[in-house]
Amino acid sequence: DFLNSFLVRKYGLKSIATKQLGEIYNSVIAQEAKLERVRCFGLISGMVDKEGWSQGMCDFTLNMLKKVCDLDGRAPNNISEWLSADKEPGATPEAAALAMHEVSRTKVCPLAASDSVIEEIGRLPKNEAGNVIVHNLLMFAIEYHKKSVVKVKSGFMKLFLQHDTNGDGVLELQEFSAMIKNVSSMNDEREICALYEEAAAFEDDDDDTITKETFAELASKYQFECPTEFLDDDPPPE
């Protein structure tokens, strides 16, 4: 939507903008398997792997890029020249690592990057100047965000199962209320009831209960904090 709006503003006519967007899309699809830089753009814009695209991933990656620009003293309005240079100057390792540390701790990322994740940035491909190649940094950010979403949702499902006191695979209001108080500052029973009704509305049945998958989606939407003991790499039990 952003790219389409940008092209409409640039060309003034929707028909011309739509034609240009189609040409860009065809070029990206033709080149993304050959050029990682093109694939990176395709993933951020949603032209490539549409099912894997999310607004959160896009926001996180672009915030990473902006933060690197700020830390390295580059003007965001000149970013196209920076990234299209014959010899891309890259991002200093210090800026790349600090950007991951800071941006992963904002609302655009579901999970703060650990020290080991930040150390991985230092091992990304570098140019002759010893700086991190920007599209490799952005590809790393894309993958980190996707893995974080999966890990946090898995953690919420494990939390759900702990509060499923009767083991029937669904939560009733009393169980749901206890769990919400565990992962948020919400204490007002009316607010919790409204949240429960919102979650129950997504279920296919009419018995006013909630499954672990629905709770994981709801908790991610409202950016509840998943307790760290549930954030391991093991999948939740079926």
mmCIF file of C-alpha atoms in Angstrom:
data_model
loop_
_atom_site.group_PDB
_atom_site.id
_atom_site.type_symbol
_atom_site.label_atom_id
_atom_site.label_comp_id
_atom_site.label_asym_id
_atom_site.label_seq_id
_atom_site.Cartn_x
_atom_site.Cartn_y
_atom_site.Cartn_z
ATOM 1 C CA ASP A 1 0.000 0.000 0.000
ATOM 2 C CA PHE A 2 2.828 2.403 0.877
ATOM 3 C CA LEU A 3 4.625 1.761 -2.407
ATOM 4 C CA ASN A 4 1.425 2.188 -4.393
ATOM 5 C CA SER A 5 0.621 5.457 -2.577
ATOM 6 C CA PHE A 6 4.168 6.700 -3.203
ATOM 7 C CA LEU A 7 3.887 6.002 -6.924
ATOM 8 C CA VAL A 8 0.482 7.714 -7.132
ATOM 9 C CA ARG A 9 1.995 10.813 -5.490
ATOM 10 C CA LYS A 10 5.002 10.667 -7.816
ATOM 11 C CA TYR A 11 3.138 10.235 -11.113
ATOM 12 C CA GLY A 12 -0.167 11.889 -10.251
ATOM 13 C CA LEU A 13 -2.271 9.332 -12.115
ATOM 14 C CA LYS A 14 -3.363 6.020 -10.617
ATOM 15 C CA SER A 15 -3.189 4.241 -13.985
ATOM 16 C CA ILE A 16 0.478 5.193 -14.473
ATOM 17 C CA ALA A 17 1.291 4.307 -10.860
ATOM 18 C CA THR A 18 -0.363 0.897 -11.240
ATOM 19 C CA LYS A 19 1.628 0.222 -14.412
ATOM 20 C CA GLN A 20 4.888 1.204 -12.699
ATOM 21 C CA LEU A 21 4.063 -0.953 -9.699
ATOM 22 C CA GLY A 22 3.429 -3.909 -11.992
ATOM 23 C CA GLU A 23 6.789 -3.416 -13.686
ATOM 24 C CA ILE A 24 8.551 -3.211 -10.324
ATOM 25 C CA TYR A 25 6.808 -6.382 -9.169
ATOM 26 C CA ASN A 26 7.776 -8.293 -12.320
ATOM 27 C CA SER A 27 11.388 -7.155 -11.992
ATOM 28 C CA VAL A 28 11.552 -8.201 -8.343
ATOM 29 C CA ILE A 29 10.082 -11.649 -9.039
ATOM 30 C CA ALA A 30 12.511 -12.142 -11.947
ATOM 31 C CA GLN A 31 15.599 -11.131 -9.955
ATOM 32 C CA GLU A 32 14.955 -12.078 -6.326
ATOM 33 C CA ALA A 33 16.431 -15.576 -6.635
ATOM 34 C CA LYS A 34 19.643 -14.163 -8.133
ATOM 35 C CA LEU A 35 20.205 -11.017 -6.078
ATOM 36 C CA GLU A 36 19.826 -11.064 -2.306
ATOM 37 C CA ARG A 37 19.454 -7.296 -2.232
ATOM 38 C CA VAL A 38 16.397 -7.576 -4.492
ATOM 39 C CA ARG A 39 15.023 -10.446 -2.397
ATOM 40 C CA CYS A 40 15.427 -8.305 0.712
ATOM 41 C CA PHE A 41 13.346 -5.532 -0.880
ATOM 42 C CA GLY A 42 10.783 -8.101 -2.017
ATOM 43 C CA LEU A 43 10.421 -9.521 1.496
ATOM 44 C CA ILE A 44 10.052 -6.110 3.142
ATOM 45 C CA SER A 45 7.496 -4.940 0.565
ATOM 46 C CA GLY A 46 5.561 -8.208 0.579
ATOM 47 C CA MET A 47 6.170 -8.886 -3.112
ATOM 48 C CA VAL A 48 8.098 -12.028 -2.188
ATOM 49 C CA ASP A 49 6.730 -14.598 0.295
ATOM 50 C CA LYS A 50 3.396 -12.792 0.733
ATOM 51 C CA GLU A 51 2.225 -15.311 3.325
ATOM 52 C CA GLY A 52 5.293 -14.661 5.467
ATOM 53 C CA TRP A 53 4.889 -10.876 5.327
ATOM 54 C CA SER A 54 3.567 -8.974 8.325
ATOM 55 C CA GLN A 55 3.305 -5.308 9.205
ATOM 56 C CA GLY A 56 5.343 -6.011 12.327
ATOM 57 C CA MET A 57 8.201 -7.525 10.316
ATOM 58 C CA CYS A 58 8.162 -4.596 7.900
ATOM 59 C CA ASP A 59 8.126 -2.023 10.725
ATOM 60 C CA PHE A 60 10.937 -3.783 12.592
ATOM 61 C CA THR A 61 13.196 -4.010 9.535
ATOM 62 C CA LEU A 62 12.648 -0.393 8.477
ATOM 63 C CA ASN A 63 13.206 0.792 12.043
ATOM 64 C CA MET A 64 16.479 -1.153 12.036
ATOM 65 C CA LEU A 65 17.503 0.638 8.844
ATOM 66 C CA LYS A 66 16.575 4.047 10.245
ATOM 67 C CA LYS A 67 18.438 3.381 13.492
ATOM 68 C CA VAL A 68 21.589 2.349 11.607
ATOM 69 C CA CYS A 69 21.337 5.560 9.559
ATOM 70 C CA ASP A 70 21.024 7.616 12.745
ATOM 71 C CA LEU A 71 23.915 5.869 14.498
ATOM 72 C CA ASP A 72 26.224 6.114 11.481
ATOM 73 C CA GLY A 73 25.240 9.711 10.767
ATOM 74 C CA ARG A 74 23.542 9.078 7.431
ATOM 75 C CA ALA A 75 20.537 11.080 6.275
ATOM 76 C CA PRO A 76 17.528 8.782 5.629
ATOM 77 C CA ASN A 77 16.533 10.882 2.585
ATOM 78 C CA ASN A 78 19.826 9.880 0.916
ATOM 79 C CA ILE A 79 19.439 6.193 1.681
ATOM 80 C CA SER A 80 18.838 5.161 -1.930
ATOM 81 C CA GLU A 81 22.215 6.618 -2.953
ATOM 82 C CA TRP A 82 23.871 4.899 -0.009
ATOM 83 C CA LEU A 83 22.447 1.466 -0.818
ATOM 84 C CA SER A 84 22.888 1.695 -4.599
ATOM 85 C CA ALA A 85 26.528 2.753 -4.537
ATOM 86 C CA ASP A 86 28.945 0.571 -6.507
ATOM 87 C CA LYS A 87 30.841 -0.077 -3.308
ATOM 88 C CA GLU A 88 28.232 0.101 -0.574
ATOM 89 C CA PRO A 89 29.833 1.715 2.500
ATOM 90 C CA GLY A 90 27.874 -0.626 4.755
ATOM 91 C CA ALA A 91 26.969 -0.204 8.412
ATOM 92 C CA THR A 92 29.626 -0.109 11.068
ATOM 93 C CA PRO A 93 29.518 -3.274 13.223
ATOM 94 C CA GLU A 94 28.967 -1.115 16.301
ATOM 95 C CA ALA A 95 25.940 0.618 14.757
ATOM 96 C CA ALA A 96 24.495 -2.662 13.481
ATOM 97 C CA ALA A 97 24.779 -4.329 16.894
ATOM 98 C CA LEU A 98 23.432 -1.329 18.789
ATOM 99 C CA ALA A 99 20.528 -0.977 16.358
ATOM 100 C CA MET A 100 19.508 -4.600 16.979
ATOM 101 C CA HIS A 101 19.837 -4.135 20.749
ATOM 102 C CA GLU A 102 17.710 -0.974 20.816
ATOM 103 C CA VAL A 103 15.077 -1.666 18.144
ATOM 104 C CA SER A 104 14.389 -5.208 19.372
ATOM 105 C CA ARG A 105 13.424 -3.649 22.704
ATOM 106 C CA THR A 106 10.711 -1.444 21.225
ATOM 107 C CA LYS A 107 7.087 -2.261 20.451
ATOM 108 C CA VAL A 108 7.907 -3.221 16.842
ATOM 109 C CA CYS A 109 9.597 -6.439 17.989
ATOM 110 C CA PRO A 110 8.016 -9.208 20.093
ATOM 111 C CA LEU A 111 11.280 -10.354 21.704
ATOM 112 C CA ALA A 112 14.372 -8.449 22.830
ATOM 113 C CA ALA A 113 17.526 -9.750 21.162
ATOM 114 C CA SER A 114 19.839 -11.656 23.497
ATOM 115 C CA ASP A 115 23.596 -11.070 23.686
ATOM 116 C CA SER A 116 24.188 -14.177 21.578
ATOM 117 C CA VAL A 117 21.883 -12.869 18.827
ATOM 118 C CA ILE A 118 23.671 -9.513 18.822
ATOM 119 C CA GLU A 119 27.026 -11.300 18.612
ATOM 120 C CA GLU A 120 25.798 -13.041 15.441
ATOM 121 C CA ILE A 121 25.609 -9.630 13.753
ATOM 122 C CA GLY A 122 29.371 -9.342 14.101
ATOM 123 C CA ARG A 123 29.694 -12.485 11.974
ATOM 124 C CA LEU A 124 27.568 -11.197 9.083
ATOM 125 C CA PRO A 125 29.318 -10.626 5.711
ATOM 126 C CA LYS A 126 31.419 -7.470 5.580
ATOM 127 C CA ASN A 127 32.821 -5.306 2.823
ATOM 128 C CA GLU A 128 36.444 -4.313 2.304
ATOM 129 C CA ALA A 129 36.111 -1.563 4.896
ATOM 130 C CA GLY A 130 35.041 -4.100 7.525
ATOM 131 C CA ASN A 131 31.476 -2.817 7.672
ATOM 132 C CA VAL A 132 28.357 -5.005 7.668
ATOM 133 C CA ILE A 133 26.685 -5.195 4.249
ATOM 134 C CA VAL A 134 23.312 -3.532 4.792
ATOM 135 C CA HIS A 135 21.050 -5.958 2.948
ATOM 136 C CA ASN A 136 22.618 -8.840 4.905
ATOM 137 C CA LEU A 137 21.798 -6.988 8.122
ATOM 138 C CA LEU A 138 18.211 -6.453 6.979
ATOM 139 C CA MET A 139 17.828 -10.107 5.968
ATOM 140 C CA PHE A 140 19.084 -11.037 9.434
ATOM 141 C CA ALA A 141 16.509 -8.673 10.974
ATOM 142 C CA ILE A 142 13.697 -10.183 8.877
ATOM 143 C CA GLU A 143 14.566 -13.719 9.967
ATOM 144 C CA TYR A 144 14.999 -12.674 13.590
ATOM 145 C CA HIS A 145 11.567 -11.062 13.682
ATOM 146 C CA LYS A 146 9.898 -14.107 12.116
ATOM 147 C CA LYS A 147 11.594 -16.481 14.578
ATOM 148 C CA SER A 148 10.693 -14.180 17.481
ATOM 149 C CA VAL A 149 7.012 -14.202 16.517
ATOM 150 C CA VAL A 150 7.013 -18.004 16.406
ATOM 151 C CA LYS A 151 8.877 -18.315 19.724
ATOM 152 C CA VAL A 152 6.626 -15.857 21.572
ATOM 153 C CA LYS A 153 3.415 -17.423 20.242
ATOM 154 C CA SER A 154 4.742 -20.836 21.250
ATOM 155 C CA GLY A 155 5.493 -19.440 24.715
ATOM 156 C CA PHE A 156 1.964 -18.104 25.065
ATOM 157 C CA MET A 157 0.571 -21.513 24.120
ATOM 158 C CA LYS A 158 2.676 -23.149 26.861
ATOM 159 C CA LEU A 159 1.439 -20.533 29.321
ATOM 160 C CA PHE A 160 -2.112 -21.313 28.196
ATOM 161 C CA LEU A 161 -1.638 -25.023 28.907
ATOM 162 C CA GLN A 162 -0.369 -24.259 32.409
ATOM 163 C CA HIS A 163 -3.565 -22.341 33.161
ATOM 164 C CA ASP A 164 -5.783 -24.995 31.601
ATOM 165 C CA THR A 165 -6.363 -26.467 35.034
ATOM 166 C CA ASN A 166 -8.812 -29.180 33.981
ATOM 167 C CA GLY A 167 -6.774 -30.176 30.916
ATOM 168 C CA ASP A 168 -9.628 -29.959 28.426
ATOM 169 C CA GLY A 169 -7.606 -27.923 25.894
ATOM 170 C CA VAL A 170 -9.697 -24.762 26.234
ATOM 171 C CA LEU A 171 -9.939 -21.925 28.747
ATOM 172 C CA GLU A 172 -13.066 -20.785 30.491
ATOM 173 C CA LEU A 173 -13.402 -17.248 31.824
ATOM 174 C CA GLN A 174 -12.018 -17.952 35.310
ATOM 175 C CA GLU A 175 -8.900 -19.650 33.911
ATOM 176 C CA PHE A 176 -8.488 -16.903 31.297
ATOM 177 C CA SER A 177 -8.746 -14.158 33.933
ATOM 178 C CA ALA A 178 -5.990 -15.700 36.063
ATOM 179 C CA MET A 179 -3.724 -15.987 33.040
ATOM 180 C CA ILE A 180 -4.266 -12.402 31.832
ATOM 181 C CA LYS A 181 -3.364 -11.072 35.272
ATOM 182 C CA ASN A 182 -0.152 -13.087 34.991
ATOM 183 C CA VAL A 183 1.009 -11.499 31.715
ATOM 184 C CA SER A 184 -0.355 -7.955 31.926
ATOM 185 C CA SER A 185 -1.234 -5.157 34.332
ATOM 186 C CA MET A 186 -4.925 -5.681 33.569
ATOM 187 C CA ASN A 187 -6.956 -6.249 36.757
ATOM 188 C CA ASP A 188 -10.376 -4.862 35.900
ATOM 189 C CA GLU A 189 -12.691 -7.851 35.477
ATOM 190 C CA ARG A 190 -14.841 -5.940 32.988
ATOM 191 C CA GLU A 191 -11.824 -5.330 30.752
ATOM 192 C CA ILE A 192 -10.803 -8.968 31.056
ATOM 193 C CA CYS A 193 -14.343 -10.096 30.180
ATOM 194 C CA ALA A 194 -14.314 -7.852 27.103
ATOM 195 C CA LEU A 195 -10.981 -9.346 26.063
ATOM 196 C CA TYR A 196 -12.326 -12.849 26.622
ATOM 197 C CA GLU A 197 -15.361 -12.100 24.451
ATOM 198 C CA GLU A 198 -13.079 -10.742 21.723
ATOM 199 C CA ALA A 199 -11.016 -13.934 21.762
ATOM 200 C CA ALA A 200 -14.066 -16.229 21.905
ATOM 201 C CA ALA A 201 -15.516 -14.495 18.856
ATOM 202 C CA PHE A 202 -12.643 -15.882 16.765
ATOM 203 C CA GLU A 203 -13.474 -19.488 17.643
ATOM 204 C CA ASP A 204 -15.550 -21.618 15.294
ATOM 205 C CA ASP A 205 -17.823 -23.014 18.004
ATOM 206 C CA ASP A 206 -20.361 -21.260 20.217
ATOM 207 C CA ASP A 207 -19.359 -22.588 23.641
ATOM 208 C CA ASP A 208 -17.524 -19.387 24.744
ATOM 209 C CA THR A 209 -14.164 -21.079 25.300
ATOM 210 C CA ILE A 210 -10.721 -20.202 23.938
ATOM 211 C CA THR A 211 -8.035 -22.406 22.392
ATOM 212 C CA LYS A 212 -4.300 -21.945 22.845
ATOM 213 C CA GLU A 213 -3.866 -20.791 19.224
ATOM 214 C CA THR A 214 -6.435 -18.015 19.651
ATOM 215 C CA PHE A 215 -4.894 -16.892 22.926
ATOM 216 C CA ALA A 216 -1.423 -16.757 21.333
ATOM 217 C CA GLU A 217 -2.761 -14.505 18.556
ATOM 218 C CA LEU A 218 -4.584 -12.278 21.039
ATOM 219 C CA ALA A 219 -1.593 -11.996 23.386
ATOM 220 C CA SER A 220 0.681 -11.092 20.470
ATOM 221 C CA LYS A 221 -1.798 -8.486 19.210
ATOM 222 C CA TYR A 222 -1.902 -6.736 22.585
ATOM 223 C CA GLN A 223 1.845 -7.233 23.141
ATOM 224 C CA PHE A 224 1.489 -8.997 26.461
ATOM 225 C CA GLU A 225 4.784 -10.029 27.997
ATOM 226 C CA CYS A 226 5.390 -13.764 27.897
ATOM 227 C CA PRO A 227 7.226 -15.055 31.012
ATOM 228 C CA THR A 228 10.798 -15.995 30.092
ATOM 229 C CA GLU A 229 10.450 -19.558 31.410
ATOM 230 C CA PHE A 230 8.133 -20.313 28.484
ATOM 231 C CA LEU A 231 10.448 -18.867 25.818
ATOM 232 C CA ASP A 232 12.490 -21.950 24.989
ATOM 233 C CA ASP A 233 12.885 -23.621 21.605
ATOM 234 C CA ASP A 234 10.613 -26.569 22.368
ATOM 235 C CA PRO A 235 7.232 -26.602 20.630
ATOM 236 C CA PRO A 236 4.122 -26.563 22.831
ATOM 237 C CA PRO A 237 2.535 -29.970 23.544
ATOM 238 C CA GLU A 238 -0.356 -30.898 21.286
#
